[in-house]
Amino acid sequence: GSADAAQQIIQAAGDVPVIFFNRAIEGDGEEGTVLGAYENVAFIGTTDDPTDNLEWHIKIKEQGTLKTVVAPSFRPDKAFNIDKAGWKEYIASLSSVCGIKINSFESLKNALRERMNFFDKVGCKVSDHGLDFMVYCPADEKTLDKIIKKGLAGKTVTTTEAEMLKTELLKFCGKEYVRLGWAMQIHYN
């Protein structure tokens, strides 16, 4: 069972700390206690979407009882993936969370910047980008606005259009991460 598998992993890890969380907070959600803290674990990073409210990160920080730092990582893949199903709905969700009407490249950047600032206040220091492959297809803002309007209208964007948006969003995010002092992680799926 899973308990046996967990024990095997712990034995194989040797001196490397291993943590298993099946629930981050136990209790009624208001006054729970953090589970899974080990003395020799300094940092736990989670992967979080820009629309996440980071409720548990805030509660853990407010509790002040955990020696281990638990921090979010900013993973904005869904905002980049205009060529995948659900992008239009995701942008509506991001818009709602930020209170920013997203209908242009500038407004999309503003929404992402607002979420980056929120994540930073909660302790985020790392971004995490999952790409199908590395892209570099520069575009001007007028072209990007047309691409975003096309995506918001539910129309299919071309591969080149998707690569243009991803390229310019990566460049924008990179500059913002420098401003915030974050690391930018990029991996290929």
mmCIF file of N, CA, C and O in Angstrom, residues 25-96:
data_model
loop_
_atom_site.group_PDB
_atom_site.id
_atom_site.type_symbol
_atom_site.label_atom_id
_atom_site.label_comp_id
_atom_site.label_asym_id
_atom_site.label_seq_id
_atom_site.Cartn_x
_atom_site.Cartn_y
_atom_site.Cartn_z
ATOM 1 N N ILE A 25 -3.370 21.274 5.996
ATOM 2 C CA ILE A 25 -3.948 21.818 7.217
ATOM 3 C C ILE A 25 -4.988 20.836 7.735
ATOM 4 O O ILE A 25 -5.808 20.338 6.981
ATOM 5 N N GLU A 26 -4.931 20.550 9.012
ATOM 6 C CA GLU A 26 -5.913 19.667 9.623
ATOM 7 C C GLU A 26 -6.795 20.503 10.534
ATOM 8 O O GLU A 26 -6.328 21.410 11.210
ATOM 9 N N GLY A 27 -8.055 20.264 10.533
ATOM 10 C CA GLY A 27 -8.968 21.014 11.395
ATOM 11 C C GLY A 27 -10.098 21.600 10.570
ATOM 12 O O GLY A 27 -10.349 21.189 9.450
ATOM 13 N N ASP A 28 -10.754 22.592 11.139
ATOM 14 C CA ASP A 28 -11.924 23.156 10.472
ATOM 15 C C ASP A 28 -11.568 24.224 9.451
ATOM 16 O O ASP A 28 -12.437 24.868 8.889
ATOM 17 N N GLY A 29 -10.293 24.433 9.177
ATOM 18 C CA GLY A 29 -9.882 25.433 8.219
ATOM 19 C C GLY A 29 -9.601 26.778 8.865
ATOM 20 O O GLY A 29 -8.973 27.632 8.280
ATOM 21 N N GLU A 30 -10.069 26.977 10.078
ATOM 22 C CA GLU A 30 -9.840 28.240 10.772
ATOM 23 C C GLU A 30 -8.678 28.130 11.750
ATOM 24 O O GLU A 30 -7.859 29.019 11.840
ATOM 25 N N GLU A 31 -8.623 27.036 12.489
ATOM 26 C CA GLU A 31 -7.590 26.900 13.507
ATOM 27 C C GLU A 31 -6.895 25.543 13.389
ATOM 28 O O GLU A 31 -6.697 24.852 14.367
ATOM 29 N N GLY A 32 -6.531 25.190 12.169
ATOM 30 C CA GLY A 32 -5.882 23.908 11.959
ATOM 31 C C GLY A 32 -4.426 23.950 12.342
ATOM 32 O O GLY A 32 -3.859 24.998 12.642
ATOM 33 N N THR A 33 -3.801 22.793 12.354
ATOM 34 C CA THR A 33 -2.371 22.716 12.628
ATOM 35 C C THR A 33 -1.669 22.187 11.394
ATOM 36 O O THR A 33 -2.211 21.368 10.662
ATOM 37 N N VAL A 34 -0.485 22.648 11.169
ATOM 38 C CA VAL A 34 0.275 22.228 10.005
ATOM 39 C C VAL A 34 0.827 20.835 10.237
ATOM 40 O O VAL A 34 1.349 20.536 11.300
ATOM 41 N N LEU A 35 0.710 19.990 9.216
ATOM 42 C CA LEU A 35 1.232 18.636 9.288
ATOM 43 C C LEU A 35 2.496 18.523 8.459
ATOM 44 O O LEU A 35 2.699 19.263 7.515
ATOM 45 N N GLY A 36 3.329 17.588 8.781
ATOM 46 C CA GLY A 36 4.455 17.238 7.929
ATOM 47 C C GLY A 36 5.718 18.032 8.160
ATOM 48 O O GLY A 36 6.599 18.005 7.331
ATOM 49 N N ALA A 37 5.849 18.759 9.232
ATOM 50 C CA ALA A 37 7.065 19.534 9.468
ATOM 51 C C ALA A 37 8.154 18.640 10.053
ATOM 52 O O ALA A 37 7.911 17.905 10.994
ATOM 53 N N TYR A 38 9.330 18.715 9.500
ATOM 54 C CA TYR A 38 10.476 17.990 10.006
ATOM 55 C C TYR A 38 11.563 19.004 10.321
ATOM 56 O O TYR A 38 11.744 19.986 9.604
ATOM 57 N N GLU A 39 12.306 18.778 11.371
ATOM 58 C CA GLU A 39 13.321 19.724 11.821
ATOM 59 C C GLU A 39 14.358 20.047 10.745
ATOM 60 O O GLU A 39 14.843 21.149 10.673
ATOM 61 N N ASN A 40 14.713 19.091 9.903
ATOM 62 C CA ASN A 40 15.791 19.302 8.951
ATOM 63 C C ASN A 40 15.307 19.776 7.571
ATOM 64 O O ASN A 40 16.070 19.775 6.630
ATOM 65 N N VAL A 41 14.067 20.197 7.449
ATOM 66 C CA VAL A 41 13.545 20.721 6.188
ATOM 67 C C VAL A 41 13.421 22.236 6.330
ATOM 68 O O VAL A 41 12.685 22.729 7.177
ATOM 69 N N ALA A 42 14.174 22.963 5.519
ATOM 70 C CA ALA A 42 14.181 24.422 5.618
ATOM 71 C C ALA A 42 13.126 25.066 4.729
ATOM 72 O O ALA A 42 12.601 26.120 5.052
ATOM 73 N N PHE A 43 12.806 24.422 3.599
ATOM 74 C CA PHE A 43 11.961 25.092 2.613
ATOM 75 C C PHE A 43 11.098 24.086 1.864
ATOM 76 O O PHE A 43 11.581 23.026 1.467
ATOM 77 N N ILE A 44 9.839 24.437 1.674
ATOM 78 C CA ILE A 44 8.920 23.673 0.828
ATOM 79 C C ILE A 44 8.322 24.652 -0.163
ATOM 80 O O ILE A 44 7.759 25.682 0.221
ATOM 81 N N GLY A 45 8.455 24.351 -1.445
ATOM 82 C CA GLY A 45 7.866 25.186 -2.483
ATOM 83 C C GLY A 45 6.691 24.473 -3.113
ATOM 84 O O GLY A 45 6.750 23.278 -3.375
ATOM 85 N N THR A 46 5.624 25.209 -3.330
ATOM 86 C CA THR A 46 4.458 24.673 -4.017
ATOM 87 C C THR A 46 4.369 25.318 -5.388
ATOM 88 O O THR A 46 5.005 26.338 -5.649
ATOM 89 N N THR A 47 3.583 24.748 -6.260
ATOM 90 C CA THR A 47 3.353 25.324 -7.582
ATOM 91 C C THR A 47 1.931 25.847 -7.608
ATOM 92 O O THR A 47 0.990 25.099 -7.356
ATOM 93 N N ASP A 48 1.797 27.143 -7.906
ATOM 94 C CA ASP A 48 0.494 27.785 -7.797
ATOM 95 C C ASP A 48 0.168 28.610 -9.037
ATOM 96 O O ASP A 48 1.031 29.282 -9.601
ATOM 97 N N ASP A 49 -1.097 28.563 -9.411
ATOM 98 C CA ASP A 49 -1.602 29.323 -10.542
ATOM 99 C C ASP A 49 -1.819 30.777 -10.123
ATOM 100 O O ASP A 49 -2.175 31.046 -8.973
ATOM 101 N N PRO A 50 -1.646 31.728 -11.034
ATOM 102 C CA PRO A 50 -1.881 33.135 -10.690
ATOM 103 C C PRO A 50 -3.269 33.434 -10.117
ATOM 104 O O PRO A 50 -3.423 34.404 -9.373
ATOM 105 N N THR A 51 -4.256 32.614 -10.417
ATOM 106 C CA THR A 51 -5.606 32.858 -9.881
ATOM 107 C C THR A 51 -5.789 32.319 -8.462
ATOM 108 O O THR A 51 -6.795 32.605 -7.827
ATOM 109 N N ASP A 52 -4.822 31.542 -7.972
ATOM 110 C CA ASP A 52 -4.937 30.977 -6.623
ATOM 111 C C ASP A 52 -4.946 32.091 -5.578
ATOM 112 O O ASP A 52 -4.222 33.078 -5.701
ATOM 113 N N ASN A 53 -5.723 31.889 -4.529
ATOM 114 C CA ASN A 53 -5.795 32.894 -3.452
ATOM 115 C C ASN A 53 -4.704 32.699 -2.397
ATOM 116 O O ASN A 53 -4.567 33.527 -1.508
ATOM 117 N N LEU A 54 -3.957 31.630 -2.491
ATOM 118 C CA LEU A 54 -2.843 31.327 -1.574
ATOM 119 C C LEU A 54 -3.284 31.300 -0.114
ATOM 120 O O LEU A 54 -2.500 31.563 0.798
ATOM 121 N N GLU A 55 -4.535 30.949 0.103
ATOM 122 C CA GLU A 55 -5.123 30.932 1.437
ATOM 123 C C GLU A 55 -4.288 30.144 2.430
ATOM 124 O O GLU A 55 -4.043 30.590 3.551
ATOM 125 N N TRP A 56 -3.840 28.934 2.031
ATOM 126 C CA TRP A 56 -3.107 28.086 2.973
ATOM 127 C C TRP A 56 -1.715 28.642 3.246
ATOM 128 O O TRP A 56 -1.194 28.518 4.348
ATOM 129 N N HIS A 57 -1.100 29.260 2.258
ATOM 130 C CA HIS A 57 0.194 29.898 2.491
ATOM 131 C C HIS A 57 0.056 31.010 3.535
ATOM 132 O O HIS A 57 0.896 31.144 4.423
ATOM 133 N N ILE A 58 -0.984 31.780 3.388
ATOM 134 C CA ILE A 58 -1.223 32.883 4.325
ATOM 135 C C ILE A 58 -1.498 32.340 5.726
ATOM 136 O O ILE A 58 -0.948 32.837 6.712
ATOM 137 N N LYS A 59 -2.315 31.284 5.826
ATOM 138 C CA LYS A 59 -2.626 30.700 7.138
ATOM 139 C C LYS A 59 -1.389 30.113 7.803
ATOM 140 O O LYS A 59 -1.182 30.284 9.008
ATOM 141 N N ILE A 60 -0.579 29.431 7.038
ATOM 142 C CA ILE A 60 0.648 28.847 7.595
ATOM 143 C C ILE A 60 1.555 29.949 8.121
ATOM 144 O O ILE A 60 2.106 29.853 9.220
ATOM 145 N N LYS A 61 1.703 31.008 7.339
ATOM 146 C CA LYS A 61 2.545 32.133 7.745
ATOM 147 C C LYS A 61 1.991 32.802 9.008
ATOM 148 O O LYS A 61 2.744 33.126 9.929
ATOM 149 N N GLU A 62 0.670 32.995 9.050
ATOM 150 C CA GLU A 62 0.032 33.630 10.208
ATOM 151 C C GLU A 62 0.150 32.779 11.470
ATOM 152 O O GLU A 62 0.263 33.309 12.569
ATOM 153 N N GLN A 63 0.104 31.433 11.300
ATOM 154 C CA GLN A 63 0.233 30.552 12.464
ATOM 155 C C GLN A 63 1.568 30.752 13.154
ATOM 156 O O GLN A 63 1.661 30.727 14.379
ATOM 157 N N GLY A 64 2.614 30.917 12.345
ATOM 158 C CA GLY A 64 3.931 31.172 12.899
ATOM 159 C C GLY A 64 4.544 30.030 13.688
ATOM 160 O O GLY A 64 5.532 30.220 14.381
ATOM 161 N N THR A 65 3.981 28.834 13.588
ATOM 162 C CA THR A 65 4.485 27.706 14.367
ATOM 163 C C THR A 65 5.407 26.789 13.561
ATOM 164 O O THR A 65 6.085 25.954 14.132
ATOM 165 N N LEU A 66 5.428 26.946 12.273
ATOM 166 C CA LEU A 66 6.216 26.071 11.415
ATOM 167 C C LEU A 66 7.581 26.696 11.146
ATOM 168 O O LEU A 66 7.667 27.829 10.669
ATOM 169 N N LYS A 67 8.652 25.972 11.467
ATOM 170 C CA LYS A 67 10.003 26.466 11.211
ATOM 171 C C LYS A 67 10.334 26.394 9.725
ATOM 172 O O LYS A 67 11.139 27.164 9.231
ATOM 173 N N THR A 68 9.726 25.463 9.044
ATOM 174 C CA THR A 68 9.934 25.293 7.616
ATOM 175 C C THR A 68 9.228 26.418 6.859
ATOM 176 O O THR A 68 8.076 26.713 7.118
ATOM 177 N N VAL A 69 9.928 27.045 5.907
ATOM 178 C CA VAL A 69 9.314 28.052 5.052
ATOM 179 C C VAL A 69 8.491 27.329 3.991
ATOM 180 O O VAL A 69 8.987 26.417 3.326
ATOM 181 N N VAL A 70 7.238 27.722 3.836
ATOM 182 C CA VAL A 70 6.367 27.176 2.795
ATOM 183 C C VAL A 70 6.000 28.339 1.887
ATOM 184 O O VAL A 70 5.320 29.272 2.314
ATOM 185 N N ALA A 71 6.496 28.311 0.640
ATOM 186 C CA ALA A 71 6.305 29.445 -0.262
ATOM 187 C C ALA A 71 5.725 28.993 -1.600
ATOM 188 O O ALA A 71 6.026 27.905 -2.082
ATOM 189 N N PRO A 72 4.922 29.855 -2.199
ATOM 190 C CA PRO A 72 4.362 29.531 -3.512
ATOM 191 C C PRO A 72 5.371 29.769 -4.628
ATOM 192 O O PRO A 72 6.298 30.569 -4.483
ATOM 193 N N SER A 73 5.173 29.079 -5.735
ATOM 194 C CA SER A 73 5.867 29.363 -6.989
ATOM 195 C C SER A 73 4.806 29.834 -7.977
ATOM 196 O O SER A 73 3.701 29.300 -7.992
ATOM 197 N N PHE A 74 5.128 30.810 -8.785
ATOM 198 C CA PHE A 74 4.197 31.425 -9.727
ATOM 199 C C PHE A 74 4.236 30.647 -11.037
ATOM 200 O O PHE A 74 5.264 30.612 -11.715
ATOM 201 N N ARG A 75 3.120 30.001 -11.399
ATOM 202 C CA ARG A 75 3.065 29.164 -12.606
ATOM 203 C C ARG A 75 1.967 29.659 -13.545
ATOM 204 O O ARG A 75 0.822 29.221 -13.480
ATOM 205 N N PRO A 76 2.304 30.595 -14.448
ATOM 206 C CA PRO A 76 1.294 31.226 -15.293
ATOM 207 C C PRO A 76 1.016 30.548 -16.633
ATOM 208 O O PRO A 76 0.524 31.181 -17.569
ATOM 209 N N ASP A 77 1.280 29.260 -16.743
ATOM 210 C CA ASP A 77 1.141 28.567 -18.030
ATOM 211 C C ASP A 77 -0.215 28.802 -18.704
ATOM 212 O O ASP A 77 -0.286 29.000 -19.921
ATOM 213 N N LYS A 78 -1.283 28.760 -17.944
ATOM 214 C CA LYS A 78 -2.620 28.873 -18.537
ATOM 215 C C LYS A 78 -2.830 30.229 -19.204
ATOM 216 O O LYS A 78 -3.577 30.329 -20.177
ATOM 217 N N ALA A 79 -2.180 31.263 -18.719
ATOM 218 C CA ALA A 79 -2.294 32.586 -19.337
ATOM 219 C C ALA A 79 -1.543 32.635 -20.670
ATOM 220 O O ALA A 79 -1.895 33.411 -21.560
ATOM 221 N N PHE A 80 -0.541 31.805 -20.813
ATOM 222 C CA PHE A 80 0.274 31.761 -22.031
ATOM 223 C C PHE A 80 -0.367 30.925 -23.131
ATOM 224 O O PHE A 80 -0.139 31.159 -24.303
ATOM 225 N N ASN A 81 -1.143 29.916 -22.740
ATOM 226 C CA ASN A 81 -1.580 28.870 -23.675
ATOM 227 C C ASN A 81 -2.838 29.222 -24.446
ATOM 228 O O ASN A 81 -3.840 28.510 -24.402
ATOM 229 N N ILE A 82 -2.756 30.286 -25.228
ATOM 230 C CA ILE A 82 -3.874 30.736 -26.051
ATOM 231 C C ILE A 82 -4.245 29.686 -27.100
ATOM 232 O O ILE A 82 -5.358 29.670 -27.607
ATOM 233 N N ASP A 83 -3.341 28.780 -27.388
ATOM 234 C CA ASP A 83 -3.559 27.734 -28.378
ATOM 235 C C ASP A 83 -4.157 26.454 -27.782
ATOM 236 O O ASP A 83 -4.339 25.468 -28.484
ATOM 237 N N LYS A 84 -4.494 26.494 -26.501
ATOM 238 C CA LYS A 84 -5.060 25.305 -25.852
ATOM 239 C C LYS A 84 -6.484 25.577 -25.388
ATOM 240 O O LYS A 84 -6.853 26.715 -25.097
ATOM 241 N N ALA A 85 -7.242 24.506 -25.309
ATOM 242 C CA ALA A 85 -8.641 24.613 -24.870
ATOM 243 C C ALA A 85 -8.711 25.234 -23.479
ATOM 244 O O ALA A 85 -7.889 24.940 -22.622
ATOM 245 N N GLY A 86 -9.685 26.101 -23.268
ATOM 246 C CA GLY A 86 -9.915 26.683 -21.961
ATOM 247 C C GLY A 86 -9.230 28.019 -21.720
ATOM 248 O O GLY A 86 -9.419 28.629 -20.670
ATOM 249 N N TRP A 87 -8.449 28.515 -22.694
ATOM 250 C CA TRP A 87 -7.730 29.776 -22.493
ATOM 251 C C TRP A 87 -8.691 30.939 -22.253
ATOM 252 O O TRP A 87 -8.503 31.727 -21.321
ATOM 253 N N LYS A 88 -9.703 31.054 -23.077
ATOM 254 C CA LYS A 88 -10.663 32.162 -22.956
ATOM 255 C C LYS A 88 -11.308 32.163 -21.564
ATOM 256 O O LYS A 88 -11.412 33.208 -20.919
ATOM 257 N N GLU A 89 -11.697 30.999 -21.085
ATOM 258 C CA GLU A 89 -12.318 30.880 -19.760
ATOM 259 C C GLU A 89 -11.313 31.202 -18.657
ATOM 260 O O GLU A 89 -11.654 31.832 -17.650
ATOM 261 N N TYR A 90 -10.082 30.784 -18.856
ATOM 262 C CA TYR A 90 -9.045 31.075 -17.872
ATOM 263 C C TYR A 90 -8.819 32.584 -17.771
ATOM 264 O O TYR A 90 -8.694 33.131 -16.675
ATOM 265 N N ILE A 91 -8.758 33.251 -18.897
ATOM 266 C CA ILE A 91 -8.538 34.706 -18.906
ATOM 267 C C ILE A 91 -9.694 35.410 -18.196
ATOM 268 O O ILE A 91 -9.481 36.383 -17.462
ATOM 269 N N ALA A 92 -10.915 34.914 -18.368
ATOM 270 C CA ALA A 92 -12.066 35.483 -17.649
ATOM 271 C C ALA A 92 -11.879 35.316 -16.139
ATOM 272 O O ALA A 92 -12.172 36.230 -15.356
ATOM 273 N N SER A 93 -11.378 34.163 -15.720
ATOM 274 C CA SER A 93 -11.122 33.906 -14.303
ATOM 275 C C SER A 93 -10.021 34.824 -13.769
ATOM 276 O O SER A 93 -10.151 35.418 -12.692
ATOM 277 N N LEU A 94 -8.932 34.961 -14.503
ATOM 278 C CA LEU A 94 -7.842 35.846 -14.113
ATOM 279 C C LEU A 94 -8.332 37.286 -14.013
ATOM 280 O O LEU A 94 -8.022 37.999 -13.057
ATOM 281 N N SER A 95 -9.133 37.689 -14.972
ATOM 282 C CA SER A 95 -9.710 39.028 -14.981
ATOM 283 C C SER A 95 -10.551 39.272 -13.735
ATOM 284 O O SER A 95 -10.454 40.319 -13.085
ATOM 285 N N SER A 96 -11.350 38.288 -13.366
ATOM 286 C CA SER A 96 -12.209 38.387 -12.194
ATOM 287 C C SER A 96 -11.391 38.495 -10.903
ATOM 288 O O SER A 96 -11.682 39.325 -10.040
#
